[in-house]
Each structure stands twice: as C-alpha cells, then as structure tokens.
Amino acid sequence: MKIKNEGIFMRLSIFRYILCSTIIALPALSASAQEPPSSSSVVTLDSCRAMAVANNKQMRIQAERIKAAGYQKKEAFAAYLPSIDFAGGYTYNQKDISIFDSDQFLPVKNFDMTTQQYEYSLVTNPETGMPIKGPDGQYVPSSVAYLPKEAMTYDIHNVFFGAVTLTQPVYMGGKIVAMNKITKYAEELARSLHDSGAEDIIYAVDAAYWQVVSLKSKYELATSYVALLDTLHRNVKAMVDAGVATKSDLLTVDVKLNAANVDLVKVDNGLVLSRMALAQLCGLPVNTVMTLEDENKERPDVEPIATMYDMGEVYARRQDLHALELGVKIKEQQSKVALSSMLPNVALIGAYSFSNPNMYDGFKKNFNGAFSIGAVVTIPIWHWGGNYNKYKAAKSEVNVMKLQLEDAKEMIELQVSQAAFKAREAMKTYTMTSSNLEKANENLRQAELGFKEGMLTVDNVMEAQTAWLKANSENVDAEIDVNLCRVYLSKVLGTMDYQQYYDTEK
C-alpha cells in the first residue's frame, strides 16, 4: 500500500531546502559500498537496507556536507586565536632620492667668551666693523659647513621590503561568538538531514522489498491458478470425449486458461521490473537477481501494530523537525552577526617591518627593521540606516523560520494521525482477508468435489477458482500493507532504527 501524503511530504521537503540555504555550507558519515550478493545467496530486508544506506549517492552527499560543516566549525573557532601574516615585495624606482637640490653651505657658530654663548661668525666691514650683508639681504658668515649634494643622495632603485604582522581580535561585536554557534548548529543540521535521508531510503527500500515479495507470491498464486485451470481443462475435455459435457464448456475453460496465462506473464514481467527497482535502490546493477528471504518462506501471521503515541515524544524524535529547530537557532545567530555591524570592533596589532635599503641605518643596502605594537578600534557612526535595516531583515527571517516550525509541527501531527489510522485499517483488512481466504479455500474444495460428483457445473468451479484467486491476492496485498504501514508509522513516529546501518562509519 502506498501512503499518500504527497502534499505533506512536498511541504516538508521545501522546509528542508530552506534549511540547507541558511547555513554557509553543509550538508561525515560516508559508508563504504558493500559487495553485491551472489545469485545463490538469500538477501534479508536488513541487508537491503544496509546496502541502500551505504551506496546511496544522496547519503554520500550528505556525509560530505557533514565533513564540510565540521571543517567550517574549526574555521570559525580559529577566529578566536591570533593570526600571523607575512607580506613582502620589491619595487624598482627610476630615480634616487636626494634631500638637497644642490650643494649646501651651512653657517656655523663659535663660542664667544664675552657673552658665554655660541654666536655666528660673520664677515665685517674693516672700516666700520659692522657685519656685511650679501645680495640676498642675509649676513655673510665667515665660516661655513660644506654639505655636498651627493652626501644626502640615496640609491633607492631596488627596494625590498616586508612585514610580519600579528592580529588578535579583542571584541568584534559578538560576530565571532555567533559564527561559532552557527557552524556548530550547521554541523548538527547536516547530521539531522543525513538521518532524515536514511529514514526515507529505508522506507523506500522496504516498499520495493515487499513489492517483490508481493509479486513473487502473486506469481506463485497465478501459477497455481493456471494449474487449477489446466486440470479443469483436462477433466472437461475428458467429459466432452465421453459425451457428458459440451464443447462450449471446454471453450469457456480455454478462455479462462488463456487469460490466466496472460496474467501470469504480466505478473512475471512486473516481478522482473520490481527486482530491478530494488537492485537500483540497493546501489547494485539493475540486472542483479537477488533471492529475498521472505519470498520463499512461510511467513507467520503479522503482529499487531502499536498505534499509541505521545506527540511531545514524536516531536523530540523527528529528525526533520530537529533540523527546523536548528534552522531557527541559525537564523537567530545570523541576526546577531547583522547586529555586530553596528557595534565597535577592537583588535590588537603587532608587526615587524623591514626593508633594504633601510631608513634605520642611513639607507644602507642591507635588511633592517623594527617592531611596532598598537590597537585598532572601528566604530560605525552613520550608514544611512543600512546596517539597521540589515539587522531588522535578519530578525524577520527568524520569525519566518519560527512560523515554518510551527506549521511543520501541525503537518507532522496530521501525518502521524493519518499513519496510525491507516495502520489500524490495514490490520482490520488483513484480519478480514485471512477469514475470507479460509472460506475461499473451503469453497473451492467443495466446488471441485461437487463437480466430480456431477452436482456442479464448470461455471461453478471456475467461479470458486476465481474467488479463491481473489481471496489469496487480497490476503497477500493486506499482508504487505501491514508491513508497509508498520515501517511508515515507525518513520513518522521517529522510532525507526536507522543508525544501525551506518554507525560503524561514524
């Protein structure tokens, strides 16, 4: 039986897509591919589940997303620690650097014993004894210090430089703390999506597995039905030869026999296609033929399905709901990141800078440098409301995610109620079909006995055979229905034991 909750599944899938878009990068539980079973081996349902979980490409994608989220978590933690960087370079300059434009003559002072001070030594007029001024209106010194231009010219044609810097964040407006929480939640979200995907795969495998078992039972049933009609055909032919039955009776049986053979071929084709679908889900070549454990053995009466549940516990177990809750937390931290753009940022900086030629030693052509330590403070003042509106938009995203979480809870409650109802109905149907099967078996036995004694006609026997076929087919469908309802109910209740199929890979 297919559980038809396409609307609910679609909306929950949309929520899952929205969650994936909230984290920086997701999506490490990669399971190694298992060896395909040999054609002679018997494959159990657990084996099919394990192969599907190990080989499914989407599960591998989710496993890689878990790894990526783990690396991003470590990357975010690194923001707490000081960063060390090196920058260096080379520059070619066309010209040298010169402090003077020409040779310089600098006046000097001599110590005057009378004034006890240093005084400039000036040229004086011999007649008047007064200092003489030059053409520029300045007094002419009698003694000068000569500084040639070449002495203050430095070769900077080839300059090598570099710096090693250390930066230690002190306060970044809460951004670093928020990013660490985001990456932590993102890793949990990736694991939740991985687990939810495992549940989906297991349910799909169960559906394909029991489909094969159902069609194999119906194939055997159709084969038995053909055998019944073939036996009836021989008996009627003998009666026609003996003159106690008409050719019309024989033709009626022929038509039924041909139709039964056509149905047998259809069931056989469906069985082949179902095996292909199961092999594909298990990650095996589609032409792999597997003998399933439940297709050739007598299956005991199905056990009743427990349909009692507590919604609070269901909410706590559901991985998709947990993913939505993590999405809310991620959005809340993203709003804090937006808020940090309006708060001051403080960082300590230390550096060692060096160059060649270096200005610490007269521009000599060797490497030399010096340490420097400081602090950087950035305070946002006015951005025309851009940062504030960014923060308000992030808060709105939080409210949207909370509403989606509440909506998902309502849908999950409906989903669980429908699954429990269908499980109870499946058990009732199975009980009724089991009772009908017993009656159909007895009815066929009585019809065959009455036909041999000449009490019933060919039509009576074929009606009994048709009723027998229908009762058996309905009983098989009801049994498969119960098994699918059981696994589906465990899925929606969050009680499915999926971790056993990849725990060894964690």
PDB file of N, CA, C and O in Angstrom, residues 116-140:
ATOM      1  N   GLN A 116      79.533  84.356  26.640  1.00  0.00           N
ATOM      2  CA  GLN A 116      79.346  82.974  27.130  1.00  0.00           C
ATOM      3  C   GLN A 116      78.255  82.240  26.342  1.00  0.00           C
ATOM      4  O   GLN A 116      77.525  81.425  26.875  1.00  0.00           O
ATOM      5  N   GLN A 117      78.166  82.525  25.029  1.00  0.00           N
ATOM      6  CA  GLN A 117      77.171  81.879  24.168  1.00  0.00           C
ATOM      7  C   GLN A 117      77.818  81.569  22.826  1.00  0.00           C
ATOM      8  O   GLN A 117      78.872  82.126  22.479  1.00  0.00           O
ATOM      9  N   TYR A 118      77.160  80.744  22.112  1.00  0.00           N
ATOM     10  CA  TYR A 118      77.589  80.470  20.756  1.00  0.00           C
ATOM     11  C   TYR A 118      77.022  81.550  19.844  1.00  0.00           C
ATOM     12  O   TYR A 118      75.820  81.813  19.845  1.00  0.00           O
ATOM     13  N   GLU A 119      77.860  82.123  19.032  1.00  0.00           N
ATOM     14  CA  GLU A 119      77.455  83.180  18.116  1.00  0.00           C
ATOM     15  C   GLU A 119      77.955  82.842  16.714  1.00  0.00           C
ATOM     16  O   GLU A 119      78.976  82.157  16.538  1.00  0.00           O
ATOM     17  N   TYR A 120      77.176  83.323  15.702  1.00  0.00           N
ATOM     18  CA  TYR A 120      77.607  83.152  14.324  1.00  0.00           C
ATOM     19  C   TYR A 120      78.848  84.013  14.064  1.00  0.00           C
ATOM     20  O   TYR A 120      78.934  85.147  14.525  1.00  0.00           O
ATOM     21  N   SER A 121      79.778  83.470  13.306  1.00  0.00           N
ATOM     22  CA  SER A 121      80.978  84.210  12.888  1.00  0.00           C
ATOM     23  C   SER A 121      80.692  84.874  11.548  1.00  0.00           C
ATOM     24  O   SER A 121      80.490  84.163  10.542  1.00  0.00           O
ATOM     25  N   LEU A 122      80.618  86.231  11.525  1.00  0.00           N
ATOM     26  CA  LEU A 122      80.209  86.955  10.333  1.00  0.00           C
ATOM     27  C   LEU A 122      81.364  87.779   9.767  1.00  0.00           C
ATOM     28  O   LEU A 122      82.282  88.213  10.489  1.00  0.00           O
ATOM     29  N   VAL A 123      81.266  88.017   8.456  1.00  0.00           N
ATOM     30  CA  VAL A 123      82.239  88.894   7.790  1.00  0.00           C
ATOM     31  C   VAL A 123      81.883  90.346   8.130  1.00  0.00           C
ATOM     32  O   VAL A 123      80.721  90.749   7.983  1.00  0.00           O
ATOM     33  N   THR A 124      82.896  91.184   8.565  1.00  0.00           N
ATOM     34  CA  THR A 124      82.636  92.571   8.951  1.00  0.00           C
ATOM     35  C   THR A 124      83.373  93.522   8.030  1.00  0.00           C
ATOM     36  O   THR A 124      84.377  93.172   7.378  1.00  0.00           O
ATOM     37  N   ASN A 125      82.848  94.727   7.955  1.00  0.00           N
ATOM     38  CA  ASN A 125      83.469  95.789   7.177  1.00  0.00           C
ATOM     39  C   ASN A 125      84.685  96.286   7.970  1.00  0.00           C
ATOM     40  O   ASN A 125      84.558  96.700   9.133  1.00  0.00           O
ATOM     41  N   PRO A 126      85.893  96.272   7.344  1.00  0.00           N
ATOM     42  CA  PRO A 126      87.088  96.680   8.079  1.00  0.00           C
ATOM     43  C   PRO A 126      87.027  98.129   8.571  1.00  0.00           C
ATOM     44  O   PRO A 126      87.605  98.461   9.611  1.00  0.00           O
ATOM     45  N   GLU A 127      86.305  98.952   7.842  1.00  0.00           N
ATOM     46  CA  GLU A 127      86.263 100.369   8.207  1.00  0.00           C
ATOM     47  C   GLU A 127      85.263 100.609   9.336  1.00  0.00           C
ATOM     48  O   GLU A 127      85.534 101.377  10.275  1.00  0.00           O
ATOM     49  N   THR A 128      84.110  99.978   9.220  1.00  0.00           N
ATOM     50  CA  THR A 128      83.056 100.248  10.203  1.00  0.00           C
ATOM     51  C   THR A 128      82.978  99.162  11.265  1.00  0.00           C
ATOM     52  O   THR A 128      82.404  99.358  12.335  1.00  0.00           O
ATOM     53  N   GLY A 129      83.466  97.968  10.954  1.00  0.00           N
ATOM     54  CA  GLY A 129      83.367  96.858  11.895  1.00  0.00           C
ATOM     55  C   GLY A 129      81.977  96.239  11.964  1.00  0.00           C
ATOM     56  O   GLY A 129      81.705  95.410  12.825  1.00  0.00           O
ATOM     57  N   MET A 130      81.104  96.633  11.041  1.00  0.00           N
ATOM     58  CA  MET A 130      79.736  96.092  11.024  1.00  0.00           C
ATOM     59  C   MET A 130      79.660  94.881  10.090  1.00  0.00           C
ATOM     60  O   MET A 130      80.382  94.816   9.090  1.00  0.00           O
ATOM     61  N   PRO A 131      78.764  93.907  10.412  1.00  0.00           N
ATOM     62  CA  PRO A 131      78.587  92.734   9.540  1.00  0.00           C
ATOM     63  C   PRO A 131      78.105  93.162   8.147  1.00  0.00           C
ATOM     64  O   PRO A 131      77.332  94.104   8.006  1.00  0.00           O
ATOM     65  N   ILE A 132      78.620  92.422   7.187  1.00  0.00           N
ATOM     66  CA  ILE A 132      78.265  92.722   5.803  1.00  0.00           C
ATOM     67  C   ILE A 132      77.142  91.784   5.363  1.00  0.00           C
ATOM     68  O   ILE A 132      77.172  90.572   5.635  1.00  0.00           O
ATOM     69  N   LYS A 133      76.148  92.371   4.626  1.00  0.00           N
ATOM     70  CA  LYS A 133      75.052  91.586   4.080  1.00  0.00           C
ATOM     71  C   LYS A 133      75.329  91.251   2.627  1.00  0.00           C
ATOM     72  O   LYS A 133      75.888  92.061   1.892  1.00  0.00           O
ATOM     73  N   GLY A 134      74.880  90.072   2.230  1.00  0.00           N
ATOM     74  CA  GLY A 134      75.051  89.651   0.860  1.00  0.00           C
ATOM     75  C   GLY A 134      73.917  90.138  -0.026  1.00  0.00           C
ATOM     76  O   GLY A 134      73.010  90.847   0.426  1.00  0.00           O
ATOM     77  N   PRO A 135      73.966  89.785  -1.329  1.00  0.00           N
ATOM     78  CA  PRO A 135      72.925  90.230  -2.274  1.00  0.00           C
ATOM     79  C   PRO A 135      71.513  89.788  -1.860  1.00  0.00           C
ATOM     80  O   PRO A 135      70.524  90.420  -2.210  1.00  0.00           O
ATOM     81  N   ASP A 136      71.437  88.710  -1.137  1.00  0.00           N
ATOM     82  CA  ASP A 136      70.104  88.224  -0.718  1.00  0.00           C
ATOM     83  C   ASP A 136      69.614  88.895   0.550  1.00  0.00           C
ATOM     84  O   ASP A 136      68.579  88.552   1.097  1.00  0.00           O
ATOM     85  N   GLY A 137      70.353  89.854   1.060  1.00  0.00           N
ATOM     86  CA  GLY A 137      69.940  90.569   2.260  1.00  0.00           C
ATOM     87  C   GLY A 137      70.296  89.855   3.542  1.00  0.00           C
ATOM     88  O   GLY A 137      69.938  90.316   4.618  1.00  0.00           O
ATOM     89  N   GLN A 138      71.010  88.713   3.483  1.00  0.00           N
ATOM     90  CA  GLN A 138      71.389  87.964   4.666  1.00  0.00           C
ATOM     91  C   GLN A 138      72.846  88.260   4.995  1.00  0.00           C
ATOM     92  O   GLN A 138      73.682  88.556   4.125  1.00  0.00           O
ATOM     93  N   TYR A 139      73.183  88.197   6.268  1.00  0.00           N
ATOM     94  CA  TYR A 139      74.561  88.392   6.700  1.00  0.00           C
ATOM     95  C   TYR A 139      75.433  87.291   6.137  1.00  0.00           C
ATOM     96  O   TYR A 139      75.010  86.123   6.042  1.00  0.00           O
ATOM     97  N   VAL A 140      76.666  87.643   5.801  1.00  0.00           N
ATOM     98  CA  VAL A 140      77.587  86.676   5.205  1.00  0.00           C
ATOM     99  C   VAL A 140      78.427  86.066   6.309  1.00  0.00           C
ATOM    100  O   VAL A 140      79.152  86.783   7.017  1.00  0.00           O
TER     101      VAL A 140
END
